[in-house]
Short mmCIF file of C-alpha atoms in Angstrom, two decimals:
data_model
loop_
_atom_site.label_atom_id
_atom_site.label_comp_id
_atom_site.label_asym_id
_atom_site.label_seq_id
_atom_site.Cartn_x
_atom_site.Cartn_y
_atom_site.Cartn_z
CA UNK A 1183 77.31 75.89 73.87
CA UNK A 1184 75.29 72.74 74.19
CA UNK A 1185 75.45 72.58 77.93
CA UNK A 1186 72.06 71.39 79.06
CA UNK A 1187 72.13 69.03 81.98
CA UNK A 1188 69.25 69.77 84.27
CA UNK A 1189 65.64 70.82 84.25
CA UNK A 1190 66.56 74.41 85.00
CA UNK A 1191 68.51 74.62 81.75
CA UNK A 1192 65.62 73.02 79.88
CA UNK A 1193 62.97 75.39 81.17
CA UNK A 1194 65.29 78.41 81.16
CA UNK A 1195 66.22 78.04 77.52
CA UNK A 1196 62.68 77.33 76.52
CA UNK A 1197 61.58 80.46 78.36
CA UNK A 1198 64.15 82.59 76.56
CA UNK A 1199 62.90 81.19 73.27
CA UNK A 1200 59.35 82.15 74.25
CA UNK A 1201 60.61 85.57 75.20
CA UNK A 1202 62.15 86.06 71.76
CA UNK A 1203 58.80 85.07 70.32
CA UNK A 1204 57.07 87.58 72.57
CA UNK A 1205 59.51 90.28 71.40
CA UNK A 1206 58.74 89.62 67.75
CA UNK A 1207 55.02 89.72 68.51
CA UNK A 1208 55.46 93.07 70.26
CA UNK A 1209 57.42 94.42 67.30
CA UNK A 1210 54.79 93.16 64.88
CA UNK A 1211 51.94 94.70 66.83
CA UNK A 1212 53.81 97.98 67.24
CA UNK A 1213 54.24 98.17 63.48
CA UNK A 1214 50.76 96.93 62.64
CA UNK A 1215 49.36 100.27 61.46
CA UNK A 1216 52.44 101.50 59.65
CA UNK A 1217 52.33 102.39 55.98
CA UNK A 1218 55.17 102.78 53.57
CA UNK A 1219 55.72 104.35 50.15
CA UNK A 1220 56.94 101.22 48.39
CA UNK A 1221 56.14 97.54 48.65
CA UNK A 1222 59.76 96.65 49.44
CA UNK A 1223 60.08 98.94 52.43
CA UNK A 1224 56.72 98.01 53.95
CA UNK A 1225 56.96 96.22 57.28
CA UNK A 1226 56.61 92.45 57.20
CA UNK A 1227 55.77 90.43 60.31
CA UNK A 1228 58.74 88.72 61.94
CA UNK A 1229 58.43 85.10 63.05
CA UNK A 1230 60.91 83.10 65.11
CA UNK A 1231 61.72 79.56 63.99
CA UNK A 1232 61.91 77.16 66.91
CA UNK A 1233 64.28 74.24 66.90
CA UNK A 1234 64.93 71.42 69.34
CA UNK A 1235 68.31 71.39 71.05
CA UNK A 1236 69.38 68.05 72.44
CA UNK A 1237 71.64 67.58 75.42
CA UNK A 1238 74.98 65.93 74.73
CA UNK A 1239 73.91 62.81 76.63
CA UNK A 1240 70.41 62.84 75.17
CA UNK A 1241 70.19 59.08 74.75
CA UNK A 1242 71.01 58.67 78.44
CA UNK A 1243 68.90 61.32 80.10
CA UNK A 1244 66.42 62.29 77.40
CA UNK A 1245 66.92 66.00 77.99
CA UNK A 1246 66.15 68.40 75.22
CA UNK A 1247 65.01 71.97 75.05
CA UNK A 1248 64.01 74.50 72.46
CA UNK A 1249 65.74 77.53 71.08
CA UNK A 1250 65.26 80.07 68.32
CA UNK A 1251 67.13 78.95 65.22
CA UNK A 1252 66.44 82.09 63.24
CA UNK A 1253 63.94 84.87 62.77
CA UNK A 1254 62.27 85.04 59.38
CA UNK A 1255 60.01 87.61 57.81
CA UNK A 1256 56.60 86.35 56.85
CA UNK A 1257 55.92 86.21 53.11
CA UNK A 1258 52.49 87.80 53.41
CA UNK A 1259 52.16 90.65 50.91
CA UNK A 1260 51.73 94.20 52.26
CA UNK A 1261 48.28 95.54 51.57
CA UNK A 1262 48.10 98.14 48.78
CA UNK A 1263 45.81 100.98 49.81
CA UNK A 1264 44.70 103.89 47.66
CA UNK A 1265 45.46 107.02 49.66
CA UNK A 1266 46.52 109.87 47.32
CA UNK A 1267 46.56 112.48 50.06
CA UNK A 1268 49.11 110.54 52.11
CA UNK A 1269 52.57 112.17 51.95
CA UNK A 1270 54.22 108.76 51.41
CA UNK A 1271 51.95 107.67 48.57
CA UNK A 1272 53.60 106.63 45.29
CA UNK A 1273 52.97 108.15 41.86
CA UNK A 1274 49.72 106.23 41.48
CA UNK A 1275 48.50 107.34 44.92
CA UNK A 1276 49.01 104.04 46.73
CA UNK A 1277 50.59 103.32 50.11
CA UNK A 1278 51.58 99.89 51.44
CA UNK A 1279 50.32 98.85 54.86
CA UNK A 1280 52.42 96.64 57.13
CA UNK A 1281 51.80 92.90 56.51
CA UNK A 1282 50.73 92.12 60.06
CA UNK A 1283 47.64 90.16 60.98
CA UNK A 1284 46.70 91.53 64.38
CA UNK A 1285 44.36 88.69 65.31
CA UNK A 1286 47.02 86.13 64.52
CA UNK A 1287 49.54 87.99 66.64
CA UNK A 1288 47.14 88.11 69.57
CA UNK A 1289 46.53 84.39 69.40
CA UNK A 1290 50.27 83.79 69.27
CA UNK A 1291 50.75 86.10 72.23
CA UNK A 1292 48.31 84.04 74.28
CA UNK A 1293 50.00 80.82 73.27
CA UNK A 1294 53.43 82.18 74.13
CA UNK A 1295 52.12 83.27 77.48
CA UNK A 1296 50.78 79.79 78.17
CA UNK A 1297 54.04 78.11 77.20
CA UNK A 1298 56.00 80.44 79.41
CA UNK A 1299 53.71 79.75 82.34
CA UNK A 1300 53.97 76.01 81.81
CA UNK A 1301 57.74 76.21 82.04
CA UNK A 1302 57.53 78.25 85.23
CA UNK A 1303 55.11 75.68 86.64
CA UNK A 1304 57.58 72.89 85.90
CA UNK A 1305 60.40 74.80 87.56
CA UNK A 1306 58.48 75.59 90.72
CA UNK A 1307 57.27 71.99 91.03
CA UNK A 1308 60.77 70.61 90.55
CA UNK A 1309 62.17 73.11 93.02
CA UNK A 1310 59.68 72.00 95.66
CA UNK A 1311 60.58 68.37 94.98
CA UNK A 1312 64.27 69.14 95.32
CA UNK A 1313 63.72 70.89 98.63
CA UNK A 1314 61.79 67.90 99.91
CA UNK A 1315 64.52 65.56 98.71
CA UNK A 1316 67.21 67.58 100.45
CA UNK A 1317 65.28 67.35 103.68
CA UNK A 1318 64.94 63.57 103.38
CA UNK A 1319 65.33 61.71 106.67
CA UNK A 1320 64.75 64.72 108.88
CA UNK B 635 73.93 40.76 106.15
CA UNK B 636 72.26 43.43 104.11
CA UNK B 637 73.40 47.01 104.20
CA UNK B 638 71.23 50.00 104.79
CA UNK B 639 71.55 50.84 101.10
CA UNK B 640 69.88 47.57 100.18
CA UNK B 641 67.14 48.17 102.74
CA UNK B 642 66.24 51.36 100.92
CA UNK B 643 66.93 49.98 97.46
CA UNK B 644 63.50 49.76 95.82
CA UNK B 645 62.45 53.25 96.77
CA UNK B 646 65.73 54.89 95.93
CA UNK B 647 65.66 53.24 92.51
CA UNK B 648 62.08 54.38 92.03
CA UNK B 649 63.09 57.88 93.02
CA UNK B 650 65.92 57.81 90.50
CA UNK B 651 63.68 56.67 87.67
CA UNK B 652 61.00 59.21 88.63
CA UNK B 653 63.60 61.98 88.58
CA UNK B 654 64.77 60.88 85.15
CA UNK B 655 61.21 60.80 83.90
CA UNK B 656 60.64 64.29 85.29
CA UNK B 657 63.49 65.55 83.14
CA UNK B 658 62.06 63.92 80.03
CA UNK B 659 58.58 65.29 80.66
CA UNK B 660 60.02 68.75 81.33
CA UNK B 661 61.81 68.52 77.98
CA UNK B 662 58.51 67.67 76.31
CA UNK B 663 56.82 70.66 77.91
CA UNK B 664 59.73 72.90 76.90
CA UNK B 665 59.34 71.74 73.31
CA UNK B 666 55.57 72.09 73.16
CA UNK B 667 55.81 74.72 70.42
CA UNK B 668 58.70 73.31 68.39
CA UNK B 669 57.66 71.95 64.99
CA UNK B 670 58.55 68.30 64.28
CA UNK B 671 59.44 67.59 67.90
CA UNK B 672 58.44 64.12 68.98
CA UNK B 673 57.44 63.72 72.60
CA UNK B 674 59.51 61.12 74.43
CA UNK B 675 58.87 59.08 77.55
CA UNK B 676 60.13 56.02 79.37
CA UNK B 677 58.22 53.01 80.60
CA UNK B 678 58.55 53.22 84.37
CA UNK B 679 57.89 49.49 84.92
CA UNK B 680 60.54 48.49 82.40
CA UNK B 681 63.07 50.83 83.92
CA UNK B 682 62.42 49.59 87.44
CA UNK B 683 62.67 46.01 86.27
CA UNK B 684 65.91 46.76 84.48
CA UNK B 685 67.37 48.49 87.52
CA UNK B 686 66.21 45.77 89.91
CA UNK B 687 67.14 42.85 87.67
CA UNK B 688 70.57 44.12 86.75
CA UNK B 689 71.85 44.00 90.30
CA UNK B 690 70.98 40.32 90.62
CA UNK B 691 71.25 38.67 87.23
CA UNK B 692 74.22 40.63 85.95
CA UNK B 693 77.00 38.60 84.34
CA UNK B 694 79.23 37.21 87.03
CA UNK B 695 82.92 37.80 86.59
CA UNK B 696 84.39 34.51 87.85
CA UNK B 697 87.90 35.22 86.65
CA UNK B 698 90.05 38.29 87.07
CA UNK B 699 90.52 38.45 83.31
CA UNK B 700 86.80 38.75 82.71
CA UNK B 701 85.51 42.07 81.59
CA UNK B 702 83.23 43.51 84.24
CA UNK B 703 79.73 43.98 82.92
CA UNK B 704 78.22 47.24 83.98
CA UNK B 705 75.57 46.60 86.59
CA UNK B 706 73.15 49.24 85.54
CA UNK B 707 72.49 49.89 81.88
CA UNK B 708 73.32 53.53 81.28
CA UNK B 709 70.67 54.18 78.69
CA UNK B 710 67.01 54.28 79.37
CA UNK B 711 64.71 53.04 76.66
CA UNK B 712 63.49 56.34 75.33
CA UNK B 713 60.17 55.70 73.68
CA UNK B 714 57.99 57.93 71.54
CA UNK B 715 54.62 59.07 72.72
CA UNK B 716 51.66 58.02 70.61
CA UNK B 717 49.66 61.24 70.21
CA UNK B 718 45.91 61.22 70.81
CA UNK B 719 45.40 63.74 68.04
CA UNK B 720 48.53 64.68 66.14
CA UNK B 721 49.04 68.27 65.11
CA UNK B 722 49.80 69.42 61.59
CA UNK B 723 53.30 70.73 62.31
CA UNK B 724 54.61 67.28 63.26
CA UNK B 725 54.79 68.05 66.96
CA UNK B 726 53.45 65.25 69.12
CA UNK B 727 53.46 67.13 72.42
CA UNK B 728 49.97 67.46 73.79
CA UNK B 729 50.00 69.90 76.62
CA UNK B 730 47.15 68.30 78.56
CA UNK B 731 48.71 64.83 78.32
CA UNK B 732 52.14 66.08 79.33
CA UNK B 733 50.80 68.09 82.24
CA UNK B 734 48.83 65.12 83.50
CA UNK B 735 51.82 62.79 83.20
CA UNK B 736 54.05 65.34 84.85
CA UNK B 737 51.78 65.86 87.84
CA UNK B 738 51.29 62.11 88.20
CA UNK B 739 55.03 61.61 88.14
CA UNK B 740 55.55 64.33 90.74
CA UNK B 741 52.98 62.75 93.05
CA UNK B 742 54.61 59.37 92.70
CA UNK B 743 58.01 60.89 93.31
CA UNK B 744 56.67 62.37 96.53
CA UNK B 745 55.19 59.01 97.45
CA UNK B 746 58.56 57.32 97.07
CA UNK B 747 60.09 60.12 99.07
CA UNK B 748 57.57 59.58 101.86
CA UNK B 749 58.27 55.84 101.89
CA UNK B 750 61.97 56.55 102.13
CA UNK B 751 61.42 59.02 104.93
CA UNK B 752 59.35 56.47 106.86
CA UNK B 753 62.00 53.81 106.39
CA UNK B 754 64.72 56.18 107.49
CA UNK B 755 62.84 57.26 110.59
CA UNK B 756 62.20 53.59 111.36
CA UNK B 757 65.92 52.94 111.10
CA UNK B 758 66.66 55.96 113.25
CA UNK B 759 64.39 54.83 116.04
CA UNK B 760 65.92 51.34 115.84
CA UNK B 761 69.39 52.83 116.09
CA UNK B 762 68.50 55.04 119.02
CA UNK B 763 66.68 52.22 120.75
CA UNK B 764 64.16 54.54 122.31
#
């Protein structure tokens, strides 16, 4: 499981973590306008929890990467909207809108994008270095 | 009589330390969004000095019963980065700092590589005698 021993593992795992984050953001945004009949069934934004994973020989090589420990639902309350004509509305005429903050999701999407790009940048730099090292002495 | 390995020693050691530092910096960049992650780094000068000193001043085994001291310490001194402005989630990775350090390290790696290449081509022309 904990088999991280080069930069490709580091960046690769970090990129998959960012991808999970991107997936949750996409799900949150897709559900942003949804309403529900009860507060319990209303959609709540999903957030991944990142955690550092250390290589087995961390003290020797200092390699660590990140991975998603779990995905939690945000504790933001769904908004209660008075909409008596809505077919899903409860006895008092209220519906519950998904607890998603669209602006927040957009900012997170940009950040995720940046992190992903940074990892790609590292990989392409290291790859170029490795190619130059292989060709040493030629 | 010094071997070819010794002729290239400084630069190959530098290359080794630079490669190790690259891994550490890549780990920092990978963990840029992980709460409570502390950015790590090594002191290049210290590591070079350790690598260079260990081959000369290592404990001499003057008897066959002596335990051989390892020439090169296996562990690098992993230090913690002092953040310029720490973030609230306990993460001390600052993307701009890490990117700058990373690109500097890459350039210096390439420099060592160039020095090595020059030395090798010098050796080659000496061997060929052209």
